[in-house]
Amino acid sequence: MKLTISTWLQNLGIACSIASFFTLFFRITDFAWVTKSVYYIPVFFVVLFLLGLVIAEDVRKAFKKMFWYDKRKEQRPIWQVGIGFIFFLAQIGIVMVFSEGLTHLKLGGMPLVFVVAFMNAFILTVIYEEIFFRKERAKTSVNNSK
């Protein structure tokens, strides 16, 4: 199975989101003892992150099937939304697990962490597209000119 850097980064983001949200879920329940930390890093997070890396590829493929990614004539919009969503969720999850104090800051009633994560996800999606989608754009323009 060939994994490109693009796929690898997507899988890292998915694994990070999975681990973060499950760690957060256990932290706010009666099972908070599961999320004990070593050097401020929850052991449960590390275990779930490693398990998340194992299943991230399958999760990514399941979402592609669910949204009929391969059947779409123009795949770029759904690709951008997917990448942006991965970046957004990973940032929110990391802040919730590692810097919970930042979640109390508000901007007009909305938690500031959501605003910053949304802006970062937008910028990261544009940068990501310029790095990884440029090759696919060049291939389609070459094929169209023939």
PDB file of N, CA, C and O in Angstrom, residues 59-96:
ATOM      1  N   VAL A  59     -10.980   4.910   7.860  1.00  0.00           N
ATOM      2  CA  VAL A  59     -11.934   5.984   8.131  1.00  0.00           C
ATOM      3  C   VAL A  59     -11.976   6.940   6.947  1.00  0.00           C
ATOM      4  O   VAL A  59     -13.052   7.344   6.486  1.00  0.00           O
ATOM      5  N   ARG A  60     -10.818   7.293   6.436  1.00  0.00           N
ATOM      6  CA  ARG A  60     -10.741   8.214   5.294  1.00  0.00           C
ATOM      7  C   ARG A  60     -11.436   7.616   4.075  1.00  0.00           C
ATOM      8  O   ARG A  60     -12.205   8.286   3.372  1.00  0.00           O
ATOM      9  N   LYS A  61     -11.199   6.342   3.809  1.00  0.00           N
ATOM     10  CA  LYS A  61     -11.838   5.675   2.661  1.00  0.00           C
ATOM     11  C   LYS A  61     -13.345   5.555   2.851  1.00  0.00           C
ATOM     12  O   LYS A  61     -14.106   5.684   1.892  1.00  0.00           O
ATOM     13  N   ALA A  62     -13.785   5.335   4.091  1.00  0.00           N
ATOM     14  CA  ALA A  62     -15.225   5.240   4.364  1.00  0.00           C
ATOM     15  C   ALA A  62     -15.910   6.577   4.087  1.00  0.00           C
ATOM     16  O   ALA A  62     -17.001   6.605   3.506  1.00  0.00           O
ATOM     17  N   PHE A  63     -15.279   7.673   4.474  1.00  0.00           N
ATOM     18  CA  PHE A  63     -15.865   8.984   4.199  1.00  0.00           C
ATOM     19  C   PHE A  63     -15.864   9.272   2.701  1.00  0.00           C
ATOM     20  O   PHE A  63     -16.797   9.885   2.190  1.00  0.00           O
ATOM     21  N   LYS A  64     -14.844   8.827   1.992  1.00  0.00           N
ATOM     22  CA  LYS A  64     -14.839   9.023   0.537  1.00  0.00           C
ATOM     23  C   LYS A  64     -16.007   8.281  -0.109  1.00  0.00           C
ATOM     24  O   LYS A  64     -16.670   8.809  -1.004  1.00  0.00           O
ATOM     25  N   LYS A  65     -16.280   7.063   0.358  1.00  0.00           N
ATOM     26  CA  LYS A  65     -17.406   6.298  -0.183  1.00  0.00           C
ATOM     27  C   LYS A  65     -18.739   6.931   0.213  1.00  0.00           C
ATOM     28  O   LYS A  65     -19.675   6.989  -0.588  1.00  0.00           O
ATOM     29  N   MET A  66     -18.806   7.407   1.461  1.00  0.00           N
ATOM     30  CA  MET A  66     -20.053   7.971   1.966  1.00  0.00           C
ATOM     31  C   MET A  66     -20.453   9.226   1.190  1.00  0.00           C
ATOM     32  O   MET A  66     -21.635   9.462   0.941  1.00  0.00           O
ATOM     33  N   PHE A  67     -19.477  10.032   0.786  1.00  0.00           N
ATOM     34  CA  PHE A  67     -19.762  11.257   0.049  1.00  0.00           C
ATOM     35  C   PHE A  67     -19.582  11.088  -1.463  1.00  0.00           C
ATOM     36  O   PHE A  67     -19.533  12.073  -2.185  1.00  0.00           O
ATOM     37  N   TRP A  68     -19.487   9.858  -1.949  1.00  0.00           N
ATOM     38  CA  TRP A  68     -19.363   9.546  -3.378  1.00  0.00           C
ATOM     39  C   TRP A  68     -18.257  10.347  -4.033  1.00  0.00           C
ATOM     40  O   TRP A  68     -18.419  10.903  -5.122  1.00  0.00           O
ATOM     41  N   TYR A  69     -17.132  10.387  -3.381  1.00  0.00           N
ATOM     42  CA  TYR A  69     -16.015  11.209  -3.858  1.00  0.00           C
ATOM     43  C   TYR A  69     -15.570  10.783  -5.258  1.00  0.00           C
ATOM     44  O   TYR A  69     -15.364  11.631  -6.126  1.00  0.00           O
ATOM     45  N   ASP A  70     -15.419   9.498  -5.488  1.00  0.00           N
ATOM     46  CA  ASP A  70     -14.911   9.019  -6.778  1.00  0.00           C
ATOM     47  C   ASP A  70     -15.923   9.193  -7.912  1.00  0.00           C
ATOM     48  O   ASP A  70     -15.546   9.228  -9.076  1.00  0.00           O
ATOM     49  N   LYS A  71     -17.196   9.303  -7.579  1.00  0.00           N
ATOM     50  CA  LYS A  71     -18.233   9.444  -8.611  1.00  0.00           C
ATOM     51  C   LYS A  71     -18.475  10.894  -9.003  1.00  0.00           C
ATOM     52  O   LYS A  71     -19.173  11.154  -9.971  1.00  0.00           O
ATOM     53  N   ARG A  72     -17.918  11.823  -8.280  1.00  0.00           N
ATOM     54  CA  ARG A  72     -18.137  13.240  -8.569  1.00  0.00           C
ATOM     55  C   ARG A  72     -17.344  13.671  -9.791  1.00  0.00           C
ATOM     56  O   ARG A  72     -16.201  13.287  -9.960  1.00  0.00           O
ATOM     57  N   LYS A  73     -17.973  14.490 -10.605  1.00  0.00           N
ATOM     58  CA  LYS A  73     -17.279  15.017 -11.781  1.00  0.00           C
ATOM     59  C   LYS A  73     -16.174  15.971 -11.344  1.00  0.00           C
ATOM     60  O   LYS A  73     -15.045  15.889 -11.815  1.00  0.00           O
ATOM     61  N   GLU A  74     -16.499  16.874 -10.421  1.00  0.00           N
ATOM     62  CA  GLU A  74     -15.519  17.820  -9.878  1.00  0.00           C
ATOM     63  C   GLU A  74     -15.266  17.447  -8.419  1.00  0.00           C
ATOM     64  O   GLU A  74     -16.112  17.671  -7.561  1.00  0.00           O
ATOM     65  N   GLN A  75     -14.095  16.865  -8.144  1.00  0.00           N
ATOM     66  CA  GLN A  75     -13.777  16.376  -6.809  1.00  0.00           C
ATOM     67  C   GLN A  75     -13.144  17.444  -5.918  1.00  0.00           C
ATOM     68  O   GLN A  75     -13.099  17.288  -4.704  1.00  0.00           O
ATOM     69  N   ARG A  76     -12.688  18.509  -6.491  1.00  0.00           N
ATOM     70  CA  ARG A  76     -11.927  19.511  -5.745  1.00  0.00           C
ATOM     71  C   ARG A  76     -12.697  20.140  -4.579  1.00  0.00           C
ATOM     72  O   ARG A  76     -12.153  20.238  -3.480  1.00  0.00           O
ATOM     73  N   PRO A  77     -13.965  20.577  -4.728  1.00  0.00           N
ATOM     74  CA  PRO A  77     -14.649  21.199  -3.600  1.00  0.00           C
ATOM     75  C   PRO A  77     -14.782  20.285  -2.387  1.00  0.00           C
ATOM     76  O   PRO A  77     -14.528  20.699  -1.270  1.00  0.00           O
ATOM     77  N   ILE A  78     -15.171  19.036  -2.608  1.00  0.00           N
ATOM     78  CA  ILE A  78     -15.332  18.123  -1.475  1.00  0.00           C
ATOM     79  C   ILE A  78     -13.968  17.787  -0.874  1.00  0.00           C
ATOM     80  O   ILE A  78     -13.834  17.583   0.326  1.00  0.00           O
ATOM     81  N   TRP A  79     -12.940  17.768  -1.699  1.00  0.00           N
ATOM     82  CA  TRP A  79     -11.574  17.531  -1.212  1.00  0.00           C
ATOM     83  C   TRP A  79     -11.153  18.660  -0.282  1.00  0.00           C
ATOM     84  O   TRP A  79     -10.610  18.423   0.790  1.00  0.00           O
ATOM     85  N   GLN A  80     -11.423  19.897  -0.681  1.00  0.00           N
ATOM     86  CA  GLN A  80     -11.056  21.048   0.147  1.00  0.00           C
ATOM     87  C   GLN A  80     -11.815  21.052   1.470  1.00  0.00           C
ATOM     88  O   GLN A  80     -11.244  21.329   2.521  1.00  0.00           O
ATOM     89  N   VAL A  81     -13.092  20.743   1.431  1.00  0.00           N
ATOM     90  CA  VAL A  81     -13.888  20.700   2.652  1.00  0.00           C
ATOM     91  C   VAL A  81     -13.373  19.606   3.579  1.00  0.00           C
ATOM     92  O   VAL A  81     -13.244  19.807   4.788  1.00  0.00           O
ATOM     93  N   GLY A  82     -13.047  18.465   3.024  1.00  0.00           N
ATOM     94  CA  GLY A  82     -12.540  17.354   3.836  1.00  0.00           C
ATOM     95  C   GLY A  82     -11.228  17.686   4.514  1.00  0.00           C
ATOM     96  O   GLY A  82     -11.049  17.440   5.716  1.00  0.00           O
ATOM     97  N   ILE A  83     -10.299  18.257   3.778  1.00  0.00           N
ATOM     98  CA  ILE A  83      -9.004  18.627   4.343  1.00  0.00           C
ATOM     99  C   ILE A  83      -9.183  19.709   5.403  1.00  0.00           C
ATOM    100  O   ILE A  83      -8.607  19.642   6.488  1.00  0.00           O
ATOM    101  N   GLY A  84      -9.991  20.714   5.107  1.00  0.00           N
ATOM    102  CA  GLY A  84     -10.248  21.779   6.075  1.00  0.00           C
ATOM    103  C   GLY A  84     -10.877  21.249   7.354  1.00  0.00           C
ATOM    104  O   GLY A  84     -10.519  21.662   8.461  1.00  0.00           O
ATOM    105  N   PHE A  85     -11.797  20.298   7.215  1.00  0.00           N
ATOM    106  CA  PHE A  85     -12.459  19.713   8.376  1.00  0.00           C
ATOM    107  C   PHE A  85     -11.471  18.917   9.226  1.00  0.00           C
ATOM    108  O   PHE A  85     -11.519  18.978  10.456  1.00  0.00           O
ATOM    109  N   ILE A  86     -10.581  18.197   8.588  1.00  0.00           N
ATOM    110  CA  ILE A  86      -9.552  17.453   9.327  1.00  0.00           C
ATOM    111  C   ILE A  86      -8.664  18.415  10.104  1.00  0.00           C
ATOM    112  O   ILE A  86      -8.393  18.205  11.291  1.00  0.00           O
ATOM    113  N   PHE A  87      -8.229  19.486   9.463  1.00  0.00           N
ATOM    114  CA  PHE A  87      -7.395  20.484  10.153  1.00  0.00           C
ATOM    115  C   PHE A  87      -8.152  21.117  11.315  1.00  0.00           C
ATOM    116  O   PHE A  87      -7.608  21.304  12.399  1.00  0.00           O
ATOM    117  N   PHE A  88      -9.422  21.468  11.098  1.00  0.00           N
ATOM    118  CA  PHE A  88     -10.230  22.118  12.125  1.00  0.00           C
ATOM    119  C   PHE A  88     -10.409  21.202  13.340  1.00  0.00           C
ATOM    120  O   PHE A  88     -10.169  21.608  14.480  1.00  0.00           O
ATOM    121  N   LEU A  89     -10.820  19.964  13.105  1.00  0.00           N
ATOM    122  CA  LEU A  89     -11.044  19.036  14.214  1.00  0.00           C
ATOM    123  C   LEU A  89      -9.771  18.710  14.971  1.00  0.00           C
ATOM    124  O   LEU A  89      -9.787  18.606  16.200  1.00  0.00           O
ATOM    125  N   ALA A  90      -8.669  18.552  14.266  1.00  0.00           N
ATOM    126  CA  ALA A  90      -7.408  18.255  14.943  1.00  0.00           C
ATOM    127  C   ALA A  90      -6.992  19.406  15.856  1.00  0.00           C
ATOM    128  O   ALA A  90      -6.555  19.180  16.997  1.00  0.00           O
ATOM    129  N   GLN A  91      -7.156  20.637  15.396  1.00  0.00           N
ATOM    130  CA  GLN A  91      -6.790  21.801  16.220  1.00  0.00           C
ATOM    131  C   GLN A  91      -7.689  21.916  17.445  1.00  0.00           C
ATOM    132  O   GLN A  91      -7.206  22.146  18.562  1.00  0.00           O
ATOM    133  N   ILE A  92      -8.985  21.758  17.268  1.00  0.00           N
ATOM    134  CA  ILE A  92      -9.922  21.838  18.385  1.00  0.00           C
ATOM    135  C   ILE A  92      -9.608  20.738  19.397  1.00  0.00           C
ATOM    136  O   ILE A  92      -9.553  20.978  20.605  1.00  0.00           O
ATOM    137  N   GLY A  93      -9.381  19.540  18.922  1.00  0.00           N
ATOM    138  CA  GLY A  93      -9.089  18.422  19.814  1.00  0.00           C
ATOM    139  C   GLY A  93      -7.813  18.624  20.617  1.00  0.00           C
ATOM    140  O   GLY A  93      -7.774  18.363  21.824  1.00  0.00           O
ATOM    141  N   ILE A  94      -6.778  19.100  19.967  1.00  0.00           N
ATOM    142  CA  ILE A  94      -5.511  19.331  20.662  1.00  0.00           C
ATOM    143  C   ILE A  94      -5.665  20.393  21.749  1.00  0.00           C
ATOM    144  O   ILE A  94      -5.176  20.235  22.876  1.00  0.00           O
ATOM    145  N   VAL A  95      -6.371  21.466  21.437  1.00  0.00           N
ATOM    146  CA  VAL A  95      -6.576  22.524  22.440  1.00  0.00           C
ATOM    147  C   VAL A  95      -7.404  21.993  23.603  1.00  0.00           C
ATOM    148  O   VAL A  95      -7.096  22.258  24.772  1.00  0.00           O
ATOM    149  N   MET A  96      -8.441  21.236  23.317  1.00  0.00           N
ATOM    150  CA  MET A  96      -9.298  20.708  24.379  1.00  0.00           C
ATOM    151  C   MET A  96      -8.551  19.751  25.313  1.00  0.00           C
ATOM    152  O   MET A  96      -8.822  19.727  26.501  1.00  0.00           O
TER     153      MET A  96
END
